[in-house]
mmCIF file of C-alpha atoms in Angstrom:
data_model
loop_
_atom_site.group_PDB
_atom_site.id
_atom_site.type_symbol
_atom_site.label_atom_id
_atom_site.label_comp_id
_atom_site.label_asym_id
_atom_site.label_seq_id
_atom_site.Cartn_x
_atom_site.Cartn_y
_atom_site.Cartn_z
ATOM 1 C CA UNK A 1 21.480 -11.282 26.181
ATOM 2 C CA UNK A 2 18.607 -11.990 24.407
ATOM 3 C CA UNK A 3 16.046 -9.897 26.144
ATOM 4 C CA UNK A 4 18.539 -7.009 26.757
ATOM 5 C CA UNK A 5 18.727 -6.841 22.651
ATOM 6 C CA UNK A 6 14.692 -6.842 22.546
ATOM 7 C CA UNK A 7 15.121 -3.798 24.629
ATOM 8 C CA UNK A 8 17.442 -2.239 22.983
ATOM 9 C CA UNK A 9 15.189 -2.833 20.011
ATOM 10 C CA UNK A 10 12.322 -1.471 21.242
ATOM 11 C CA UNK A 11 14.155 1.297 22.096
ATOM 12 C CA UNK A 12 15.631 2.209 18.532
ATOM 13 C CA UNK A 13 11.947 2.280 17.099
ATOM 14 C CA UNK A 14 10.627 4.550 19.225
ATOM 15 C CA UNK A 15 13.623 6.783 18.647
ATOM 16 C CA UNK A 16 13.066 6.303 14.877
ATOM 17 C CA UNK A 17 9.317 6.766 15.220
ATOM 18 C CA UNK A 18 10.086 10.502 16.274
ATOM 19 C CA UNK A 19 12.649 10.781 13.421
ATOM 20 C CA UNK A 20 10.500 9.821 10.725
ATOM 21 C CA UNK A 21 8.421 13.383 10.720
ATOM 22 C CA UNK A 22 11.725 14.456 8.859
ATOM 23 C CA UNK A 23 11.952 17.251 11.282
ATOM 24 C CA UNK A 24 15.417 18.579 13.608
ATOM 25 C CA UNK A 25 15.662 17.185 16.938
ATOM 26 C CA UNK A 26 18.116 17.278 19.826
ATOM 27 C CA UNK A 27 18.807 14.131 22.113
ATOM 28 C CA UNK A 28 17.011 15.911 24.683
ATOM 29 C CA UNK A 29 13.513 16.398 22.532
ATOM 30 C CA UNK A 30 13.623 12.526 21.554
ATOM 31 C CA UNK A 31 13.936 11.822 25.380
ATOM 32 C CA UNK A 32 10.907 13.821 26.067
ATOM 33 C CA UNK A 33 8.876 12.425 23.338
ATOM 34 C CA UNK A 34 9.900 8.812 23.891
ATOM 35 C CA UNK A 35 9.773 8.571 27.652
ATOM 36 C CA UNK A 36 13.609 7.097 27.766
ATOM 37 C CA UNK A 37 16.813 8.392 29.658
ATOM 38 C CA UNK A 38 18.978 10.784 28.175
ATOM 39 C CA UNK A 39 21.847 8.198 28.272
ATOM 40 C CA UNK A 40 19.545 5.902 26.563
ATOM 41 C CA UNK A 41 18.619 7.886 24.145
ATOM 42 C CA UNK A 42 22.160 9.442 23.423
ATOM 43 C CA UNK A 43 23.567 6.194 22.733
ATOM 44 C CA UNK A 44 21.064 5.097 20.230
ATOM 45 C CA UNK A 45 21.459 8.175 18.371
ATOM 46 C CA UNK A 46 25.438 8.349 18.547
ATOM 47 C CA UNK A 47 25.007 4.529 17.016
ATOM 48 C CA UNK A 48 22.333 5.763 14.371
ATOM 49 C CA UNK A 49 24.442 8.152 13.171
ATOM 50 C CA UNK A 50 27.534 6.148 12.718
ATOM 51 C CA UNK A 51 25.265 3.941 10.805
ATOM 52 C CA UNK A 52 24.679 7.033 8.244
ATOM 53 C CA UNK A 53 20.522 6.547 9.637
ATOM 54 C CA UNK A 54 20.676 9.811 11.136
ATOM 55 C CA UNK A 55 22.342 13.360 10.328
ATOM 56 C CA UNK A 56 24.312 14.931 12.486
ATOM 57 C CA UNK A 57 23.150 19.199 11.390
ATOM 58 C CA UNK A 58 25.721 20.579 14.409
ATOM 59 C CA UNK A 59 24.451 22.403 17.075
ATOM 60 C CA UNK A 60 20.935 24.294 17.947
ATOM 61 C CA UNK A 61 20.963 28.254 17.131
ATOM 62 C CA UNK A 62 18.512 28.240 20.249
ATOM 63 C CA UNK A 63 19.665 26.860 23.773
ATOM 64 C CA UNK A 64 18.425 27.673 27.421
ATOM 65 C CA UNK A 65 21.771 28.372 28.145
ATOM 66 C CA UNK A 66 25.234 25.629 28.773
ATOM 67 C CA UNK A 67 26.561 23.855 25.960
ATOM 68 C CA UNK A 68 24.539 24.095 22.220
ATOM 69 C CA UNK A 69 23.094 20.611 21.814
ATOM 70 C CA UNK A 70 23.759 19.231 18.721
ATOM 71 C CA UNK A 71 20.738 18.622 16.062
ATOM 72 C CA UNK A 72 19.999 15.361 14.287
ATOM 73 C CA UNK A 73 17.670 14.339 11.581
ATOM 74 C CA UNK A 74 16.476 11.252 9.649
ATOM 75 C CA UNK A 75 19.054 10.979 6.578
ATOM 76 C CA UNK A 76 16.275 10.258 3.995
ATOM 77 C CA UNK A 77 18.380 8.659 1.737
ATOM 78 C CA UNK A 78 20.102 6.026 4.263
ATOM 79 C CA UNK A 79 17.759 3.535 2.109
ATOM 80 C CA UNK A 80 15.509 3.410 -0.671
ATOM 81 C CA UNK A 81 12.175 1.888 -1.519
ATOM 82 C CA UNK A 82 10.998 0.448 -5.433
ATOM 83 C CA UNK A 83 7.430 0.697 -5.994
ATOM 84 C CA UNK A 84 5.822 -1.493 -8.711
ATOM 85 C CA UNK A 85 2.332 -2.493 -10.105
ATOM 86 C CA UNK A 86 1.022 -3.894 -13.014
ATOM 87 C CA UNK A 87 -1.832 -2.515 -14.754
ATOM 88 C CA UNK A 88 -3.025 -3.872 -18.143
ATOM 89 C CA UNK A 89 0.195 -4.290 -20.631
ATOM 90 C CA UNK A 90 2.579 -1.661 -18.308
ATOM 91 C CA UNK A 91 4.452 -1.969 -15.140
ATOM 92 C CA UNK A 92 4.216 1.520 -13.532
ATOM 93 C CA UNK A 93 7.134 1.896 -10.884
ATOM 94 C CA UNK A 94 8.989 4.524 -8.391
ATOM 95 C CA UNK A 95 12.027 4.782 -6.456
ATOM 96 C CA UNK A 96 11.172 6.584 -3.181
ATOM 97 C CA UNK A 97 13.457 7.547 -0.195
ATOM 98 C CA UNK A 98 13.162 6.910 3.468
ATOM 99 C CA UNK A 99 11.066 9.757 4.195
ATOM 100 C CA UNK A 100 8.844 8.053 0.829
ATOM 101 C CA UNK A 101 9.455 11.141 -1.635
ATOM 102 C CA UNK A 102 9.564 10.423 -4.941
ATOM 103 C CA UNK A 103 13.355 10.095 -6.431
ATOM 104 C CA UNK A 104 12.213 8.786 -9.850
ATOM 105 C CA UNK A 105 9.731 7.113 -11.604
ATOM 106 C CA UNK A 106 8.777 5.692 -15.016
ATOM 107 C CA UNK A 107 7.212 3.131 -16.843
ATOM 108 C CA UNK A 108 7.886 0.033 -18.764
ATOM 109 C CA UNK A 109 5.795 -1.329 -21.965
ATOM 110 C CA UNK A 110 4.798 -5.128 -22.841
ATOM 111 C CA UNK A 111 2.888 -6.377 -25.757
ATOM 112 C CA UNK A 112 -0.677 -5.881 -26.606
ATOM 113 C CA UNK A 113 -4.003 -8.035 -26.080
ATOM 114 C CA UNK A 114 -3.199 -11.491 -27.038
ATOM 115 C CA UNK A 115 -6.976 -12.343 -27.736
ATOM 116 C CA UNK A 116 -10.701 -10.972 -27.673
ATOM 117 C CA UNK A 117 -10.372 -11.543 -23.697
ATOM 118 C CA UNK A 118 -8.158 -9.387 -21.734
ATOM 119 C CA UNK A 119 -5.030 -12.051 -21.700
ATOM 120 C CA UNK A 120 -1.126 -10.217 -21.800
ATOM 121 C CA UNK A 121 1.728 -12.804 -22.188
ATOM 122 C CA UNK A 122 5.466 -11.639 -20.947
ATOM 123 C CA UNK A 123 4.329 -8.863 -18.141
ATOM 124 C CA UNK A 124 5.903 -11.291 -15.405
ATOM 125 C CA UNK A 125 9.560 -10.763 -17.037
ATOM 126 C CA UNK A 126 8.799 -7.093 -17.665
ATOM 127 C CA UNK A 127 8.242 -6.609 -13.798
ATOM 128 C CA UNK A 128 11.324 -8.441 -12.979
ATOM 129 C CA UNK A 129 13.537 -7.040 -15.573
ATOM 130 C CA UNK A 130 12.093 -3.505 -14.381
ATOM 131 C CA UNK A 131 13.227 -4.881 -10.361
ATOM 132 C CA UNK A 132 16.407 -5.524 -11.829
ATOM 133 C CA UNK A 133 17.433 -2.408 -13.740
ATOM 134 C CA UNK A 134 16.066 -0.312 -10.825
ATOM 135 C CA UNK A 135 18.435 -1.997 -8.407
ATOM 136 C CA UNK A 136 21.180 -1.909 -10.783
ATOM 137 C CA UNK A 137 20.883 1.878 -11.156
ATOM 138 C CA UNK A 138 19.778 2.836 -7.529
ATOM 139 C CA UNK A 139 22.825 1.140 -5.521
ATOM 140 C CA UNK A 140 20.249 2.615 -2.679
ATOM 141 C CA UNK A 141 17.168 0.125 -2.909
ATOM 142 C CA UNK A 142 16.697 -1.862 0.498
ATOM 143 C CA UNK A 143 12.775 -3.304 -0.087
ATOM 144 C CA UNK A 144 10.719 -3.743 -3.009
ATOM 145 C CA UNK A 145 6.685 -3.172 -2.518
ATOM 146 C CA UNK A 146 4.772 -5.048 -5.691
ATOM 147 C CA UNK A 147 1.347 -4.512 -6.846
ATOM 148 C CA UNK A 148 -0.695 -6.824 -8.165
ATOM 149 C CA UNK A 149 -4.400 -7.050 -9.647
ATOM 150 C CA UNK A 150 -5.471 -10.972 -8.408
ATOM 151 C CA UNK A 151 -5.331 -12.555 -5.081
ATOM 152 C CA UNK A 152 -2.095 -12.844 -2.969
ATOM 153 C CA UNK A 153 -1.289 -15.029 -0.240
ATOM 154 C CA UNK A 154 1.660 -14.888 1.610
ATOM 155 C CA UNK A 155 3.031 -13.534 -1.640
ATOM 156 C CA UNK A 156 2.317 -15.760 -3.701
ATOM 157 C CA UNK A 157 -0.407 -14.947 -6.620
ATOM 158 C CA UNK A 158 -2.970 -17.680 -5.886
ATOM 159 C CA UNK A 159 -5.912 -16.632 -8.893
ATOM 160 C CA UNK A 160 -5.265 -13.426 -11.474
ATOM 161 C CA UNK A 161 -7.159 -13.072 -14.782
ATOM 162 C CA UNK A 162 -5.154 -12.004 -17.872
ATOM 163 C CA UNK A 163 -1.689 -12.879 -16.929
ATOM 164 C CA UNK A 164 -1.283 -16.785 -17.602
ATOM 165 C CA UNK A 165 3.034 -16.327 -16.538
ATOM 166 C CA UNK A 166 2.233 -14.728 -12.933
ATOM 167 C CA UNK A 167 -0.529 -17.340 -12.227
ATOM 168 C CA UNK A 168 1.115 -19.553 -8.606
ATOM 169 C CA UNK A 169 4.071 -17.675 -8.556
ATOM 170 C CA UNK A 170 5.678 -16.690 -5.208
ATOM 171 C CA UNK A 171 6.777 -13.536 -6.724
ATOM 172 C CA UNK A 172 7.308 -12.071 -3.345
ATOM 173 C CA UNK A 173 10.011 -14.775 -2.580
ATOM 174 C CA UNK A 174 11.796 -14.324 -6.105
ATOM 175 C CA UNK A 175 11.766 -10.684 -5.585
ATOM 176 C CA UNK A 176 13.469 -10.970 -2.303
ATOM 177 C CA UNK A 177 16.088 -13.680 -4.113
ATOM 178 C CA UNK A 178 16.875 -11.496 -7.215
ATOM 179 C CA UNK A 179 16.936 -8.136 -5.409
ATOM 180 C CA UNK A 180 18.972 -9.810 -1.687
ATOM 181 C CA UNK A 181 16.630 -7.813 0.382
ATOM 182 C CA UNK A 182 12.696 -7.415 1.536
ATOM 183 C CA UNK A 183 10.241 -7.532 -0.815
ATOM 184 C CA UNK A 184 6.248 -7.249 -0.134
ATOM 185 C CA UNK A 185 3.739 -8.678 -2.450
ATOM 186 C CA UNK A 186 0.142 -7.788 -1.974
ATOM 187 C CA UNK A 187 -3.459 -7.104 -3.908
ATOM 188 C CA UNK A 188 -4.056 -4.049 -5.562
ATOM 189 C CA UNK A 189 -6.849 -3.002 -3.405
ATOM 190 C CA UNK A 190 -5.793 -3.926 -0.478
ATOM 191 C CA UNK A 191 -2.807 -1.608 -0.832
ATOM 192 C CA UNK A 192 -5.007 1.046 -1.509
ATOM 193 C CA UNK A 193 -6.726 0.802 1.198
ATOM 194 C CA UNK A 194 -4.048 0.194 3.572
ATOM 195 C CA UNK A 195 -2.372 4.113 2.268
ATOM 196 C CA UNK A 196 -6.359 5.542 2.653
ATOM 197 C CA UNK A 197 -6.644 4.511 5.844
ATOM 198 C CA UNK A 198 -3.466 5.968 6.794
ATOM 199 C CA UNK A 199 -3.703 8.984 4.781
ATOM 200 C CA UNK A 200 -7.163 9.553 6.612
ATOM 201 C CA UNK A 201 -5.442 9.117 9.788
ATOM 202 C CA UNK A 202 -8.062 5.897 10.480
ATOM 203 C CA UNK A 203 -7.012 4.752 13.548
ATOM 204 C CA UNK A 204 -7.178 1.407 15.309
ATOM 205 C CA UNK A 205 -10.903 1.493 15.360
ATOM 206 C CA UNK A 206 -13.563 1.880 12.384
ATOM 207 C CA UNK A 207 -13.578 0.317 9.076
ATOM 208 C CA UNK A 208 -12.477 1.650 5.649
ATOM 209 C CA UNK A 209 -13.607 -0.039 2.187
ATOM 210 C CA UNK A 210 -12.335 0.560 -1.294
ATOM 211 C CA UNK A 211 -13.765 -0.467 -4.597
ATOM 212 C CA UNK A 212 -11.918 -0.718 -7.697
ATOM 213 C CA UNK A 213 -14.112 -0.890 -11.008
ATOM 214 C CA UNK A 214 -11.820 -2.144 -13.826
ATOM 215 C CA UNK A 215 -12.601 -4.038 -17.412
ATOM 216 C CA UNK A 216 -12.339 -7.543 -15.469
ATOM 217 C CA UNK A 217 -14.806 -6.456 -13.149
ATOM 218 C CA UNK A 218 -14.547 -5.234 -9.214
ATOM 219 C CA UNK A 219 -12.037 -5.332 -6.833
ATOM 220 C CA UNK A 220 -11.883 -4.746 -3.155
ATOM 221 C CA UNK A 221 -9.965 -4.063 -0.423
ATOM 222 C CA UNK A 222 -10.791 -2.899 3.415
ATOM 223 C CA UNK A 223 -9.088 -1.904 6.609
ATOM 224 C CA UNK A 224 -11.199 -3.298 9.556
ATOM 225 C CA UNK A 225 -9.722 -1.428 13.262
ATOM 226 C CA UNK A 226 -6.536 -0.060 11.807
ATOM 227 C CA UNK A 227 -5.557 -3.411 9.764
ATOM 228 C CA UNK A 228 -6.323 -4.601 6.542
ATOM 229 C CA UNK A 229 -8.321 -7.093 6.001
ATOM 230 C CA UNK A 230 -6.882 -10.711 5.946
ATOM 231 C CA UNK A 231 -8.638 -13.832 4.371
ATOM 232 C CA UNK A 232 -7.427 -17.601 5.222
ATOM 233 C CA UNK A 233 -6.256 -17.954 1.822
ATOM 234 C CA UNK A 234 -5.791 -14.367 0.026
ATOM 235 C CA UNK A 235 -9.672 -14.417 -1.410
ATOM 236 C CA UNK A 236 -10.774 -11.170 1.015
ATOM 237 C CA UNK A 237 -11.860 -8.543 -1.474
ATOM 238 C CA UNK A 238 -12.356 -10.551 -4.458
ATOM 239 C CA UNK A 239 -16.223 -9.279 -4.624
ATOM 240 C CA UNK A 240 -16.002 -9.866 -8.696
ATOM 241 C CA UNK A 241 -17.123 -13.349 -7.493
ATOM 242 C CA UNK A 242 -20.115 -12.668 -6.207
ATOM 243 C CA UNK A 243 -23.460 -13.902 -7.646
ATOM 244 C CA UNK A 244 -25.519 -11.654 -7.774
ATOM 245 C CA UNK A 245 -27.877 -12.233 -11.088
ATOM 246 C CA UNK A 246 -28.854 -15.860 -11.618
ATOM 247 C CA UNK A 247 -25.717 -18.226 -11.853
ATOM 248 C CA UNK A 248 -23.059 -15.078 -12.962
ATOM 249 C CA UNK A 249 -21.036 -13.487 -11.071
ATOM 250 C CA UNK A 250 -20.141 -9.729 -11.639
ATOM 251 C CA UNK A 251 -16.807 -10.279 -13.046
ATOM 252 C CA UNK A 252 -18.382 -12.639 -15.855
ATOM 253 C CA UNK A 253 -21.163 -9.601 -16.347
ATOM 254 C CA UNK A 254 -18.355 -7.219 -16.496
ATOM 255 C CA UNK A 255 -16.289 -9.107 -18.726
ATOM 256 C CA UNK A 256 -19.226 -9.330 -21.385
ATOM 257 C CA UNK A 257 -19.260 -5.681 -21.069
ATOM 258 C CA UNK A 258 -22.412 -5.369 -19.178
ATOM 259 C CA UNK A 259 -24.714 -5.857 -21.853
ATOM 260 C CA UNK A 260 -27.773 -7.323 -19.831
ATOM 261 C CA UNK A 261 -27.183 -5.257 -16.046
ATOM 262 C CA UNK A 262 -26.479 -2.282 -15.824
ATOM 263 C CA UNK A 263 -22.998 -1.793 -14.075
ATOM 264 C CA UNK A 264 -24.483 1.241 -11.407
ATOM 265 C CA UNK A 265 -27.242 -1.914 -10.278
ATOM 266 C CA UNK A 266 -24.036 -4.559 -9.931
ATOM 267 C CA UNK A 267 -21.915 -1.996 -7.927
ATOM 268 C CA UNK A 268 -24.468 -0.540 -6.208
ATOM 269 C CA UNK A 269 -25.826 -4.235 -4.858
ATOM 270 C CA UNK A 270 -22.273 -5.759 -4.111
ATOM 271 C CA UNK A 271 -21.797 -2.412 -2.075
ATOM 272 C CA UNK A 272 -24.892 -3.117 -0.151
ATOM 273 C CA UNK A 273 -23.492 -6.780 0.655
ATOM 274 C CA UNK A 274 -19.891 -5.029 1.394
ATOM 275 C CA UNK A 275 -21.721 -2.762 3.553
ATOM 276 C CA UNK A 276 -24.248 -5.627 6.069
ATOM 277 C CA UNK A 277 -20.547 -7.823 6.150
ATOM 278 C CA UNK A 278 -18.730 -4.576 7.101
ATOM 279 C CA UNK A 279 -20.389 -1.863 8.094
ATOM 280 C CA UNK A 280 -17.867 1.003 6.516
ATOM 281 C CA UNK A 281 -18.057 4.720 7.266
ATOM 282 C CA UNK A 282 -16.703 5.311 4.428
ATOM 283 C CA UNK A 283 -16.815 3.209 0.891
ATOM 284 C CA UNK A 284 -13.796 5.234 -1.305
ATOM 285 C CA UNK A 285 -14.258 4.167 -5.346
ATOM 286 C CA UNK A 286 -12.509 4.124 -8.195
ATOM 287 C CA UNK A 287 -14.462 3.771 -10.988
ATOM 288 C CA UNK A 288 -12.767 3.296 -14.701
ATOM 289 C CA UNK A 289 -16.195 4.223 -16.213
ATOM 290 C CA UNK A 290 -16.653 7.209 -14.433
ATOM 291 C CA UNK A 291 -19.637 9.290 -15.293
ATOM 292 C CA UNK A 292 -22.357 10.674 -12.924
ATOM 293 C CA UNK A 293 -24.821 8.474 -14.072
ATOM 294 C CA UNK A 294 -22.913 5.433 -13.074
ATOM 295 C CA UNK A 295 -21.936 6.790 -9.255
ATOM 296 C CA UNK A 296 -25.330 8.487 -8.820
ATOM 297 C CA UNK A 297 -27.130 4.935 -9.702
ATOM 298 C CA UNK A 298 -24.397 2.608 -7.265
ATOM 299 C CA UNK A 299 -24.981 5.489 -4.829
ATOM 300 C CA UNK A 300 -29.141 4.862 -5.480
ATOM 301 C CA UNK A 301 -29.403 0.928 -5.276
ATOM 302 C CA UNK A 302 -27.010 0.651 -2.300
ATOM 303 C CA UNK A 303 -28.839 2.716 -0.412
ATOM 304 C CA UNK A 304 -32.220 1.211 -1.133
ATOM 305 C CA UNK A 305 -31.051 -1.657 1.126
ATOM 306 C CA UNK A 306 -29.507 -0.328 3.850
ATOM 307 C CA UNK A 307 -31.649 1.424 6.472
ATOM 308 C CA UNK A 308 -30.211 5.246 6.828
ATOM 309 C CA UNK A 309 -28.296 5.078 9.890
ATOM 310 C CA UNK A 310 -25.940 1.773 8.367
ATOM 311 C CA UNK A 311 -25.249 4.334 5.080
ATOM 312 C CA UNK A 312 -21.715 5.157 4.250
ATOM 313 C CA UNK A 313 -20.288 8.147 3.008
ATOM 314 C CA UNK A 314 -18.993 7.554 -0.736
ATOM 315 C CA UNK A 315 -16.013 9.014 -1.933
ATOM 316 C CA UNK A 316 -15.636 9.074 -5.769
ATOM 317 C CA UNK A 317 -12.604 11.783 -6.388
ATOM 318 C CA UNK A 318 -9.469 10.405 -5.520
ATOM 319 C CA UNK A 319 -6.679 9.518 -7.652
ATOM 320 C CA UNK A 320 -6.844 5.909 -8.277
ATOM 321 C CA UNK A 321 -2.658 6.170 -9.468
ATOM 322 C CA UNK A 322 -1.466 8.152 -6.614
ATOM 323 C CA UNK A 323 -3.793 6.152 -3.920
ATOM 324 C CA UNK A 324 -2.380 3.111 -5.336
ATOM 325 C CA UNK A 325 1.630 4.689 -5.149
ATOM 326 C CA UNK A 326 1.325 5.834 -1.621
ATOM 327 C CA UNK A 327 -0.144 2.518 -0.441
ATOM 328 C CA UNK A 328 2.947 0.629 -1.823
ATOM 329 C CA UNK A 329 5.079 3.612 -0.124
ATOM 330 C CA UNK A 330 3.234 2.338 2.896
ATOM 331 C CA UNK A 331 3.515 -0.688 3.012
ATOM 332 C CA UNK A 332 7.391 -0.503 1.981
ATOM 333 C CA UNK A 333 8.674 1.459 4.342
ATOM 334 C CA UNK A 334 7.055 -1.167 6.730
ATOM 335 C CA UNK A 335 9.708 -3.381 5.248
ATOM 336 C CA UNK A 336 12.532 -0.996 6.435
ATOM 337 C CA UNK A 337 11.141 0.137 9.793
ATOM 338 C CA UNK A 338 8.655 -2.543 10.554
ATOM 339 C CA UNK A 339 4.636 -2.199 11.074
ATOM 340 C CA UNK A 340 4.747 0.068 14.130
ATOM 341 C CA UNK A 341 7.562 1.950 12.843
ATOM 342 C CA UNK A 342 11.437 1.261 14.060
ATOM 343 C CA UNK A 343 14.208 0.673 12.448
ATOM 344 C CA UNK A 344 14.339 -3.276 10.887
ATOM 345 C CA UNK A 345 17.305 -4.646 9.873
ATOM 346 C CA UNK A 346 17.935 -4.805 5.856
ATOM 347 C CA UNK A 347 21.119 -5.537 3.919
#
């Protein structure tokens, strides 16, 4: 019994993997495509659809002749997904449906600075408060995908500068408790760079870095052969650390406000580093403190170290908010469908 239900699982994602384009398709297209039997394939569908997974649209206006098959499509609102991430003193969110288009979005307030350092008190009941109002409004929400700017493990927030309430919290696990469903806790950067490399379409092989310059310093995440990169403990990415002048590291540099380096010569060296660990083709940033002279210099010292066939190609104009959303949207509807796509099961 056991195996023939790992079958029939296997099964039902590769139906739903076809689905997922949002497009029309008869039982006989999603036997082509997934290799299966007709039978097979009509019973999974027939059982989708009395789930409410899948639409039934009626029949084809174009047969080969016989009996019209009928048309079916991914119902994109059999299940919704809430996107959240904190960012200073304001939890950004979005409610997104199956397909991940955007239903609604918003964004919730705390209090200011509560000293000279960057230090907000409060956002951890803000985010939760803002999980539980978007639940109690959208009867639809069956994961939650969080956001956070510190280092995650297993979700829980193992180090995070600036908010004292979130610091060894297993926020993923009171997520899941408060909202009775799936919830998915990660860095900041490493969600970005989980949506790049699947907006880019980088497949199992190659390697993909992004780097985050913020007020606390840098942040960064990388997808190494089509998955992103996993430390023993949730540290991967936290480059901030690095020493790179004398006994301080670039987060303490950045935190002064870079009075003594110059913040092109820290990001341009920690790329350098990034780049003889990982070798990138391409090194996507996001850089707070935008100007020209800022990329052109990281651009400058990181290629003074590396000889010109181990350059990567920078990328400095994407949109460090939508990047961010559509990595979330990623990894959330893994929560619903699971990692290689398929249908999971969610209450």
């Amino acid at each position: 019994m056991a195996r023939t239900n790992l079958v029939r699982r296997i099964n039902e994602r590769s139906v739903i993997d076809c689905m997922r384009d949002g497009k029309e398709h008869t039982k006989q297209e999603l036997a082509g495509m997934t290799g299966l039997s007709f039978p097979t394939v009509g019973k999974l569908v027939e059982d989708l659809a009395a789930e409410g997974m899948l639409l039934r649209l009626g029949t084809a206006q174009e047969s080969p002749g016989g009996r019209k098959a009928e048309v079916y499509r991914l119902n994109p609102d059999f299940c919704h997904i809430l996107l959240l991430y904190l960012q200073g003193n304001q939890v950004f969110y979005r409610i997104c449906n199956a397909l991940g288009e955007v239903k609604s979005e918003g964004c919730r307030q705390g209090g200011g600075r509560q000293s000279h350092l960057l230090s907000f008190t409060g956002m951890d009941r803000i985010l939760l408060e803002c999980a539980k109002e978007a639940a109690a409004t959208d009867g639809k929400i069956g994961a939650v995908s969080v956001g956070i700017p510190g280092s995650v493990h297993n979700g829980r927030i193992c180090c995070i500068d600036g908010y004292p309430g979130l610091a060894e919290r297993d926020l993923e696990k009171e997520l899941a408790d408060t909202l009775k469903g799936p919830a998915a806790v990660n860095n900041n950067m490493s969600l970005i760079a989980a949506g790049m490399a699947e907006k880019l379409h980088q497949g199992r092989e190659g390697t993909l870095v992004c780097l985050h310059l913020a007020d606390t310093g840098p942040g960064m995440g990388a997808v190494v052969n089509g998955r992103p990169l996993q430390g023993f403990s949730g540290f991967q990415g936290e480059v901030g650390f690095m020493p790179l002048f004398g006994d301080r590291t670039i987060q303490e540099i950045a935190m002064d406000g870079f009075v003594k380096e110059r913040p092109g010569e820290c990001l341009g060296k920690a790329a350098a580093c990034i780049c003889t660990v990982l070798n990138p083709e391409r090194m996507i940033c996001y850089l707070e403190q935008g100007e020209p002279e800022l990329r052109q210099e990281m651009v400058r010292v990181c290629e003074r170290f590396l000889p010109a066939w181990a350059k990567p190609q920078f990328v400095f104009d994407r949109d460090y908010v939508e990047d961010y959303f559509h990595g979330l949207a990623v990894t959330g509807m893994e929560l619903i469908y699971g990692r290689s796509g398929g249908k999971e099961t969610w209450e």
